[in-house]
Every structure is written in C-alpha cells, then in structure tokens.
PDB file of C-alpha atoms in Angstrom:
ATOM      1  CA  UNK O  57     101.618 115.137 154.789  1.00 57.00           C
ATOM      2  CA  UNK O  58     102.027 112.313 152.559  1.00 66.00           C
ATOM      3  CA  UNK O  59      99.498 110.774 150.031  1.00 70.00           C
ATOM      4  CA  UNK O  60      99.586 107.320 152.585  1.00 78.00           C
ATOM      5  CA  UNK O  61      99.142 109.900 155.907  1.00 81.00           C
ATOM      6  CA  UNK O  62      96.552 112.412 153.769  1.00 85.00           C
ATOM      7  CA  UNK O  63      94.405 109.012 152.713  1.00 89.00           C
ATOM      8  CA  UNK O  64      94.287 107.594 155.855  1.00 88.00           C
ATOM      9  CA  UNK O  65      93.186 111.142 157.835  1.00 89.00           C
ATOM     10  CA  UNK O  66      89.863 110.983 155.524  1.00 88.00           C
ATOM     11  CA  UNK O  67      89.478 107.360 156.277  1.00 93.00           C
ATOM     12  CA  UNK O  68      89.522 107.750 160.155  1.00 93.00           C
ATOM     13  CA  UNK O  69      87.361 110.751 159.573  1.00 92.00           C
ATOM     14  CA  UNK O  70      84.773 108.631 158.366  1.00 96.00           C
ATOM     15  CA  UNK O  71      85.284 106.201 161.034  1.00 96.00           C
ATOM     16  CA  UNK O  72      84.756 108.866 163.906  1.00 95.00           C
ATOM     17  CA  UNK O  73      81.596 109.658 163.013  1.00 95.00           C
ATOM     18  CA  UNK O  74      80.313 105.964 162.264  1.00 97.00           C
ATOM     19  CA  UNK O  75      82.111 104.064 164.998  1.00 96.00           C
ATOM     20  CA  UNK O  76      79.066 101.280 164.800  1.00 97.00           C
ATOM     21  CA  UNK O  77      81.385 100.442 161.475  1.00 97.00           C
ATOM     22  CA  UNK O  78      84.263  99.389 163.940  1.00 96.00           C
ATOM     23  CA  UNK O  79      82.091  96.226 165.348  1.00 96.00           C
ATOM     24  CA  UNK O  80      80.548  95.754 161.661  1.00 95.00           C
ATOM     25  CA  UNK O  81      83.826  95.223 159.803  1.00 95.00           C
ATOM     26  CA  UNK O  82      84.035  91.670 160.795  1.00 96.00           C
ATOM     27  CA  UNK O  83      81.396  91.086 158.024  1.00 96.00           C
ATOM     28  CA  UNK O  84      83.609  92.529 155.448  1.00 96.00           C
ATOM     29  CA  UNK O  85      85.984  90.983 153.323  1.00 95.00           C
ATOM     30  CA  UNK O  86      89.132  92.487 154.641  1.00 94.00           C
ATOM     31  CA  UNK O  87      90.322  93.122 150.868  1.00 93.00           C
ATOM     32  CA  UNK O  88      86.796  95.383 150.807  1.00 94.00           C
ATOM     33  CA  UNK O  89      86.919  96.990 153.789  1.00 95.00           C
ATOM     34  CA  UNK O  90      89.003 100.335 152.406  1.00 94.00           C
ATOM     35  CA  UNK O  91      87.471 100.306 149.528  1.00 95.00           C
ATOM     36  CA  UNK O  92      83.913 100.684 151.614  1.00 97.00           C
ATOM     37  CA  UNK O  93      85.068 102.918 153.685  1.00 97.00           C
ATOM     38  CA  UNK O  94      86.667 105.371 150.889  1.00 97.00           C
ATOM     39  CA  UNK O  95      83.503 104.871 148.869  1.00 98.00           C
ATOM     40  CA  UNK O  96      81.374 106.324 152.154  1.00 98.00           C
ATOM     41  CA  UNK O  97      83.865 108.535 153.263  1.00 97.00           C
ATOM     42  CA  UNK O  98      82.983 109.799 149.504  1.00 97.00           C
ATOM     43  CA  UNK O  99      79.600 110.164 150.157  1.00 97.00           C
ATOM     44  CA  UNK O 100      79.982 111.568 153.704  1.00 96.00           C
ATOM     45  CA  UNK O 101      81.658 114.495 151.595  1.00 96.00           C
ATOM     46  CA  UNK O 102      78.188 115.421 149.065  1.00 97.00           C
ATOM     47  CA  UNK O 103      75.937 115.009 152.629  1.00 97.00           C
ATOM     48  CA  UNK O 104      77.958 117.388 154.116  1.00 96.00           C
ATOM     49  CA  UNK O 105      77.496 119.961 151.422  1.00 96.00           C
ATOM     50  CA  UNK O 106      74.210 119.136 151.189  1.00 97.00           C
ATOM     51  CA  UNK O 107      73.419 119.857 154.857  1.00 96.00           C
ATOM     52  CA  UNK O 108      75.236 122.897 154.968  1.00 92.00           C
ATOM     53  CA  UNK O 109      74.315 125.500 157.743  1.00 83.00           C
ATOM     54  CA  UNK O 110      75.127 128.657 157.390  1.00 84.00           C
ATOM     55  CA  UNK O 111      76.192 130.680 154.097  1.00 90.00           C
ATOM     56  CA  UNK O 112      76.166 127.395 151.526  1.00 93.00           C
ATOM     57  CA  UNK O 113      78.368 129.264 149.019  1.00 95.00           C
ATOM     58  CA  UNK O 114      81.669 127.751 150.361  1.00 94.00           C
ATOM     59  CA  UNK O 115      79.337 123.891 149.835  1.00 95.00           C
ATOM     60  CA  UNK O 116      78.723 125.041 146.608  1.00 96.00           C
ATOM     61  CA  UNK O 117      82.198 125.832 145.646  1.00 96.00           C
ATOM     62  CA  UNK O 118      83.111 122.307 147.316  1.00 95.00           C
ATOM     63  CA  UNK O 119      80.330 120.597 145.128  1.00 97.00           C
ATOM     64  CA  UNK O 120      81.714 122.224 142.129  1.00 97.00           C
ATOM     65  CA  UNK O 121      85.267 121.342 142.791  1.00 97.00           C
ATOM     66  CA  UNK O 122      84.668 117.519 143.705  1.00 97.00           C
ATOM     67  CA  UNK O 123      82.567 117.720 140.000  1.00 97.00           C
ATOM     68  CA  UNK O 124      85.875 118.613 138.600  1.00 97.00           C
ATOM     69  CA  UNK O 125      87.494 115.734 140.706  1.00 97.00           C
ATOM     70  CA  UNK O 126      85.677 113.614 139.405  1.00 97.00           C
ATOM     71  CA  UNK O 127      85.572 113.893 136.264  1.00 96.00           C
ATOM     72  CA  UNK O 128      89.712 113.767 136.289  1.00 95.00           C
ATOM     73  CA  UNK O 129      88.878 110.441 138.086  1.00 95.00           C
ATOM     74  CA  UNK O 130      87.124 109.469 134.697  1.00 91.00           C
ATOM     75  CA  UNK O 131      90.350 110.587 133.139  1.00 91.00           C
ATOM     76  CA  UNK O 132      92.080 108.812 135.388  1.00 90.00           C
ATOM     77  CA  UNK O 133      93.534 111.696 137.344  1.00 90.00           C
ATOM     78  CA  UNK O 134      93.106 112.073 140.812  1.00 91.00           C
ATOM     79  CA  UNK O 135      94.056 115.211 143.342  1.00 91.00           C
ATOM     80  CA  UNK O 136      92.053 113.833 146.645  1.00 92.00           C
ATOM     81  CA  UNK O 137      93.553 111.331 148.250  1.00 93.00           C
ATOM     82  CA  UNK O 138      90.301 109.208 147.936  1.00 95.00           C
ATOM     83  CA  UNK O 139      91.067 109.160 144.767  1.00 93.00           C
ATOM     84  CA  UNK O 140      94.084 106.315 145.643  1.00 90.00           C
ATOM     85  CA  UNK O 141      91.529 103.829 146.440  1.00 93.00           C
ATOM     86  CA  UNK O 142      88.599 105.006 144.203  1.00 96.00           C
ATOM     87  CA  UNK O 143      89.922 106.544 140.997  1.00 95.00           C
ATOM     88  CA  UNK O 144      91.438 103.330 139.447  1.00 95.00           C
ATOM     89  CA  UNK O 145      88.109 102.206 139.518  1.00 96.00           C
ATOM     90  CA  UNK O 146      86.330 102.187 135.952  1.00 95.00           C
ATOM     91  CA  UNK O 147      83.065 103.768 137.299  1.00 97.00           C
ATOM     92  CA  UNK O 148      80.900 106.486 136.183  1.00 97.00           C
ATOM     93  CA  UNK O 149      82.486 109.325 137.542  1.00 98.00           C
ATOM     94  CA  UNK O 150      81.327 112.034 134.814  1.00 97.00           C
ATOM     95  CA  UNK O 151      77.511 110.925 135.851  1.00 97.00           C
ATOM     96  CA  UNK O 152      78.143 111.668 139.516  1.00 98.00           C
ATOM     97  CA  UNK O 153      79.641 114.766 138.702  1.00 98.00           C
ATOM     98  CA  UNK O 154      77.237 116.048 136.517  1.00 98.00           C
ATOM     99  CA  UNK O 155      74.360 114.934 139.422  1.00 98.00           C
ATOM    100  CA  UNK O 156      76.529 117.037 142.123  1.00 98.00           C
ATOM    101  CA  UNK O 157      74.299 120.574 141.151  1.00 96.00           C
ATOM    102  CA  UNK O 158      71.210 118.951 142.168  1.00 95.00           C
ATOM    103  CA  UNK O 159      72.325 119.022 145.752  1.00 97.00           C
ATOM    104  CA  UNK O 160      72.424 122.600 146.236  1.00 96.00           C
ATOM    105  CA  UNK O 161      68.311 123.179 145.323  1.00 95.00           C
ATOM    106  CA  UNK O 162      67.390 120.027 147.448  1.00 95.00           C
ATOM    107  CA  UNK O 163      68.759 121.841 150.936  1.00 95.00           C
ATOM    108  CA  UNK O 164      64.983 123.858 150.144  1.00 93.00           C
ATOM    109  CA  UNK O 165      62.378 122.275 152.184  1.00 90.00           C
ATOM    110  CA  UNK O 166      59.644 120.735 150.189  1.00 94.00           C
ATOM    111  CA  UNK O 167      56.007 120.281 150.047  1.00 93.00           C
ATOM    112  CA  UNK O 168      55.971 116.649 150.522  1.00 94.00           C
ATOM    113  CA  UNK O 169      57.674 113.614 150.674  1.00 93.00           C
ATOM    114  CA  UNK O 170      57.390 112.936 146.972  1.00 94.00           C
ATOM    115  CA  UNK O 171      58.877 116.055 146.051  1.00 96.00           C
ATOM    116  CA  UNK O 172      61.927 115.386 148.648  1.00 96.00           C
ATOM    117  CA  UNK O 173      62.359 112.179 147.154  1.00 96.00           C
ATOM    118  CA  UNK O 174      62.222 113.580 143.472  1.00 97.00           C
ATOM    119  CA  UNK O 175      64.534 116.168 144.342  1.00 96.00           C
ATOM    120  CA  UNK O 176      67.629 113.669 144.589  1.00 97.00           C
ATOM    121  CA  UNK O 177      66.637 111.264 142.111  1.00 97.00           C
ATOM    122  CA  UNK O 178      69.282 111.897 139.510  1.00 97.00           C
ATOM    123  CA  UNK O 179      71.711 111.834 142.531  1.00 98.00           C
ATOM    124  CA  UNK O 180      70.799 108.757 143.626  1.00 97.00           C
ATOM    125  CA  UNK O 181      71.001 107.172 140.168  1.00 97.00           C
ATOM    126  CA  UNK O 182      74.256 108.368 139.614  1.00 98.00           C
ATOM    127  CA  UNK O 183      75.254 107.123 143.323  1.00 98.00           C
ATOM    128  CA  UNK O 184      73.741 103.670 142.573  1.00 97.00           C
ATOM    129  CA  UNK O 185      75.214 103.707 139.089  1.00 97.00           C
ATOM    130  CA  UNK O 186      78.791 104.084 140.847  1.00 98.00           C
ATOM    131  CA  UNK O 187      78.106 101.822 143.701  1.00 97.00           C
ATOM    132  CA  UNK O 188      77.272  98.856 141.158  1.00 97.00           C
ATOM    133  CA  UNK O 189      81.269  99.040 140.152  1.00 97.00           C
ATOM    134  CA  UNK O 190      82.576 100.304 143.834  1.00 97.00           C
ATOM    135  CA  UNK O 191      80.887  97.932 145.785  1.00 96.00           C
ATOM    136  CA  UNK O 192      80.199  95.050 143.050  1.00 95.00           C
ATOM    137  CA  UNK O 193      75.923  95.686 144.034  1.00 93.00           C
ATOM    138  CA  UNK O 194      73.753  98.264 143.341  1.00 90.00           C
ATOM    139  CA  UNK O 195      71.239  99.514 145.795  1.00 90.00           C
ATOM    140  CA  UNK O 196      67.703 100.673 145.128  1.00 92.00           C
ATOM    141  CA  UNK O 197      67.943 104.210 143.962  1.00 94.00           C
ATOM    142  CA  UNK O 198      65.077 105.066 146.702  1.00 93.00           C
ATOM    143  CA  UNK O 199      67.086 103.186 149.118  1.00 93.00           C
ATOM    144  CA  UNK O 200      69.852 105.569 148.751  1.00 95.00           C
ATOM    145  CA  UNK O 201      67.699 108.956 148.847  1.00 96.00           C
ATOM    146  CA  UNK O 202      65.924 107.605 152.206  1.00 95.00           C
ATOM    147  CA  UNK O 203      69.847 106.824 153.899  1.00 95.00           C
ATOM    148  CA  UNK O 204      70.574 110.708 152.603  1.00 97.00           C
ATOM    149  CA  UNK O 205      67.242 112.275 154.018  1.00 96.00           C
ATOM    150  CA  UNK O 206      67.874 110.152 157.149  1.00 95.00           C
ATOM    151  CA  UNK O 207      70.987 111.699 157.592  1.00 96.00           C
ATOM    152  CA  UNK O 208      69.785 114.992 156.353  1.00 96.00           C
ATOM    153  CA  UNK O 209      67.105 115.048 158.978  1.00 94.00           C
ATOM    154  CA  UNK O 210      69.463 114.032 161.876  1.00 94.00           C
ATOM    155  CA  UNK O 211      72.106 116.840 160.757  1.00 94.00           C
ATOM    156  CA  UNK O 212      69.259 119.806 160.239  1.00 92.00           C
ATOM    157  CA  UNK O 213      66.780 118.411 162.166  1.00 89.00           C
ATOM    158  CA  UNK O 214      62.836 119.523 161.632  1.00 86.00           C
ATOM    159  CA  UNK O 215      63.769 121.721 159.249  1.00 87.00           C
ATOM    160  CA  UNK O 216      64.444 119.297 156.902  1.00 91.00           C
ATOM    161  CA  UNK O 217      61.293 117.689 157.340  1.00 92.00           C
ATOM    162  CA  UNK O 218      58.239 118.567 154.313  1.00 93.00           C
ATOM    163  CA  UNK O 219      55.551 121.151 154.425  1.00 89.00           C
ATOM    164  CA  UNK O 220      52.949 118.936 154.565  1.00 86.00           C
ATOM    165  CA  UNK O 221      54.105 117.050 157.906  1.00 76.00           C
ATOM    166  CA  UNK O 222      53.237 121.183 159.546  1.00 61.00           C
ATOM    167  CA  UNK O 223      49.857 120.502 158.565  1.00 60.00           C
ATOM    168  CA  UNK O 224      48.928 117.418 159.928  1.00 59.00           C
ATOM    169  CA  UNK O 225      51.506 116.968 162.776  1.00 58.00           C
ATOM    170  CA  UNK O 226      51.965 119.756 165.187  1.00 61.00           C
ATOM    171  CA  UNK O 227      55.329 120.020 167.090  1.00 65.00           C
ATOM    172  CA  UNK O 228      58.908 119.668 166.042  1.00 75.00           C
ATOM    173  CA  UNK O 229      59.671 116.378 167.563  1.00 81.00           C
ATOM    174  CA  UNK O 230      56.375 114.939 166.382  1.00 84.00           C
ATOM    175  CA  UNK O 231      56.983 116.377 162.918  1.00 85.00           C
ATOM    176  CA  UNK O 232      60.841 114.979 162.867  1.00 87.00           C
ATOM    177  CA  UNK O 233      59.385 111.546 164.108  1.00 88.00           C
ATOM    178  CA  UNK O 234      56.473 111.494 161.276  1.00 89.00           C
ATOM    179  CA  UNK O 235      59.191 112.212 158.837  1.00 92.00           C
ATOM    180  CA  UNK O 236      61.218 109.567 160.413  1.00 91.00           C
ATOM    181  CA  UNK O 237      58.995 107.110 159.677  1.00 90.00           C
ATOM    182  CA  UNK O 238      58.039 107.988 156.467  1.00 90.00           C
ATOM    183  CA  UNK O 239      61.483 107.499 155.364  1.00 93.00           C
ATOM    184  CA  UNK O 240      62.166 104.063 157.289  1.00 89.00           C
ATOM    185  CA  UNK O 241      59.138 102.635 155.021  1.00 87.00           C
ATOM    186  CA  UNK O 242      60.167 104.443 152.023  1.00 85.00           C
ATOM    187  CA  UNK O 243      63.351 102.941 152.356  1.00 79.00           C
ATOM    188  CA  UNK O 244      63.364 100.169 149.816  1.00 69.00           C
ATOM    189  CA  UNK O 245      64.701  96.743 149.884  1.00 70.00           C
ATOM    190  CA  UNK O 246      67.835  97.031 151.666  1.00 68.00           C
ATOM    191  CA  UNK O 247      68.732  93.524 150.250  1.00 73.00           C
ATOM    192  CA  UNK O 248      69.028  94.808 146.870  1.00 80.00           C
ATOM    193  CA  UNK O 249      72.626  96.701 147.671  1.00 89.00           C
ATOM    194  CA  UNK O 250      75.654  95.066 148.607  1.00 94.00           C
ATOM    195  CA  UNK O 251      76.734  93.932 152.347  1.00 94.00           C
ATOM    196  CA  UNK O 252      78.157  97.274 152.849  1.00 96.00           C
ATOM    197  CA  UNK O 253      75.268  99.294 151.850  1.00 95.00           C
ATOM    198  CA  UNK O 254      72.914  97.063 153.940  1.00 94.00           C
ATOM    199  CA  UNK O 255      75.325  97.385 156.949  1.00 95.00           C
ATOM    200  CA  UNK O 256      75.689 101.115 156.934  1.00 95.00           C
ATOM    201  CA  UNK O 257      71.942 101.397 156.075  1.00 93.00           C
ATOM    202  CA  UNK O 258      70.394  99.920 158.838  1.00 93.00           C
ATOM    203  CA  UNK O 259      72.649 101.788 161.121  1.00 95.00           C
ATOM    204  CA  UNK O 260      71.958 105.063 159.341  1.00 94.00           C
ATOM    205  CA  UNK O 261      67.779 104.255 160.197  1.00 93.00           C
ATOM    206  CA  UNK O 262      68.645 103.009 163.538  1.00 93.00           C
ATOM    207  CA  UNK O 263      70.490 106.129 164.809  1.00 94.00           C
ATOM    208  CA  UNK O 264      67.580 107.741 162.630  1.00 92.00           C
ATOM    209  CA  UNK O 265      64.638 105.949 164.964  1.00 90.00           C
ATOM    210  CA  UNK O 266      66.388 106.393 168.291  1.00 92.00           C
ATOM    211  CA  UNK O 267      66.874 110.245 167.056  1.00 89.00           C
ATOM    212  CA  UNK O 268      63.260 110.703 166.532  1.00 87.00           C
ATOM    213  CA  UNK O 269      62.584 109.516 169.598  1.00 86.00           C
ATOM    214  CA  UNK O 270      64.758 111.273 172.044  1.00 86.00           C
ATOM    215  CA  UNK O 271      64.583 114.198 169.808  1.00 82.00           C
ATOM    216  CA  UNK O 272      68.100 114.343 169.643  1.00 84.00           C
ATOM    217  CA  UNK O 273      71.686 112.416 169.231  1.00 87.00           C
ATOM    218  CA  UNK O 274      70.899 109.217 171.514  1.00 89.00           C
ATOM    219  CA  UNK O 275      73.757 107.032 172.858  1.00 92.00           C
ATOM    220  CA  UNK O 276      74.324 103.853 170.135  1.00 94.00           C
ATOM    221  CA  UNK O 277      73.172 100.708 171.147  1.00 95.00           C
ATOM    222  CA  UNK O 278      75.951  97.942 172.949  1.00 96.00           C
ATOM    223  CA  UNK O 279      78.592  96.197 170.891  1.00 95.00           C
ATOM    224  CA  UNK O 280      76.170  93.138 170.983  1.00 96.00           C
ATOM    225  CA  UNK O 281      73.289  94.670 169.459  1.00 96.00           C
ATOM    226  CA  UNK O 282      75.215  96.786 166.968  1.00 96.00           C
ATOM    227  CA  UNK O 283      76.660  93.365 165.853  1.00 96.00           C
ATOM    228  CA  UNK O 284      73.319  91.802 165.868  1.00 95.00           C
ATOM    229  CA  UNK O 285      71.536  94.866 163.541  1.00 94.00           C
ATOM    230  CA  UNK O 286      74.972  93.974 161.350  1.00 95.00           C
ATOM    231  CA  UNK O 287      74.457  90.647 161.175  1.00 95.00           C
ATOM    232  CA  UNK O 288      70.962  90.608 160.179  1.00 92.00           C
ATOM    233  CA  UNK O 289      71.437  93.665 157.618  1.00 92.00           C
ATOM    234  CA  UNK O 290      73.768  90.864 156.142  1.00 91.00           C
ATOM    235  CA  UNK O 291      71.522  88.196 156.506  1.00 88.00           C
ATOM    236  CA  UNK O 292      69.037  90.518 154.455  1.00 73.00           C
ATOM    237  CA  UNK O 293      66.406  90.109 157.686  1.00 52.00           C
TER     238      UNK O 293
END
C-alpha cells in the first residue's frame, strides 16, 4: 500500500466512526479539513488505548510506540502515515509523547470526578498545547478531558463512571447518566477551541446525552439537526 492509499485508510477510519463529520465539513475551510481530520484521527488512536478491554499490554506497547513516533515527528521524522499531514507541523510533539504514560493508570476507576479529571490533566495540556499549532486555537484543557471521558464512558460504559456516583446513585444506567451529566457541565467553554474542536465536541456530548439515555448506542439525529448542532457549535451558541 502506498503512503497516499496507507494515509487515506486512517482518514476514512476516522470518518466511519464519526459520520456526523460528513454533514459538518461544510463549516470547514476545505484547506483545513485533512488537517482536522488527521489531527482527530490522532487522537482517536490515544482513546483507543486508553479504553482498552481486555489484556491492555498490547495498548501499552501502542502508547509507547506512538511516544517514539512522536518524538521523530519533533525530529521531523515520520513512520505513520499521519505523520504526512501532521509531522511538518512545528508542534510540541516531545510534550505529547512524554504525556502518553499517563493514559495507562487513568483506565483505573476513580473515587470521584475530581480525581478522573486530575488523572488526564497533563494529557490534556499537552493535547491543547498541540492543538494551539494543529488547529490554529487552543481549547480549554478541561474541555478536552470531558470530550475523552465522554468517549471513555460511551466505549466502557458504567465502568468508567467514579466511585462516588455507586454511593449516591443506584443502577448502572442511572450511574452512567449522573456521570453523563457531570461531564456535559464540566465541559468548559467550548468557544475557547477552534471550529473543529467545537464541532466535534458538541457531537461527542450529544451522542454522549442520547447514550445516557437509552443506555446504549442511539441512532444520530437527521442530517438537519446534525447540521444545526454544527452550526451553532460554530456560532459558539
């Protein structure tokens, strides 16, 4: 496969599993639009690891390989293919890759939300610390830990949620829509990131919400309202 084929196999990857992006593009500069979708395509790849079922020493070996990556990207060497579209960015690549460790202790439930949140601080400043070059914006660095626990929660469901939710709210579904919430208002000012962020942010909390509520994967809204959330996630409403 060639470096063109290999790139664009990770792009559509991303795609697939965020198909809301498909009706949100429009709101993209087109000369932005791979760039976004490398950058979260990126990301995609740390969530996975840090979600992880199973035995988490082969997400471990990937988190320790992309911290390599990474810092060749710094170098200005790339092996990924996202590295065509996001090495030859000057970024700070060495401070993501020296944040990648603190994924593997954050899969442990905590006791609260404070402790979740604290557990992927230096993550999220490293993420936000990239993103202000990637994207030209930096988000909220509490913006960025609510999107991951959102999607945390929706890939591992109530067992990502904190110990003290099992006190006060009995259930799973109840628990996973308690922690739901907690991270929707914990979420930050999405207008502090760039258009992209806000777009893919207010998707990430939508499927979030209509999660919680079903208490699983629920269908995504029509093409109209996904371009309305878009809209107004641009509109910083």
């Amino acid at each position: 496969m060639s470096d063109s084929a290999a790139l664009d196999s990770f792009l559509e990857k991303w795609r697939a599993r965020w198909p809301e992006w498909s009706v949100a593009e429009i709101f993209v500069p087109a000369e932005r639009r791979e760039r976004a979708v490398a950058w979260f395509a990126l990301l995609q790849e740390f969530d996975d690891a840090l979600n992880i079922a199973g035995d988490p020493l082969p997400a471990d070996a990937k988190l320790a390989w992309w911290g390599e990556e990474l810092r060749g990207w710094a170098a200005r060497r790339s092996r990924h293919p996202l590295g065509r579209r996001l090495e030859p960015i000057r970024a700070p690549w060495e401070q993501l890759a020296e944040a990648l460790p603190a994924l593997a202790p954050a899969r442990m439930p905590t006791r609260d939300g404070d402790a979740a949140f604290a557990s992927l601080s230096a993550f999220a400043e490293a993420v936000v610390a990239v993103e202000a070059d990637v994207l030209g914006r930096a988000a909220e660095p509490g913006a960025v830990i609510a999107h991951t626990l959102a999607i945390r929660l929706m890939d591992v469901g109530a067992t990502a949620v904190p110990y003290d939710l099992g006190a006060s709210v009995h259930g799973d579904p109840a628990r996973l829509r308690a922690w739901a919430d907690h991270l929707r208002d914990r979420g930050g000012d999405l207008r502090q990131g760039a258009r992209e962020r806000r777009i893919l942010s207010s998707f990430a909390f939508g499927r979030l919400l209509r999660h919680a509520r079903a208490g699983q994967p629920a269908p995504l809204p029509s093409p109209p309202r996904l371009l309305f959330t878009a809209w107004r996630a641009v509109r910083g409403g």
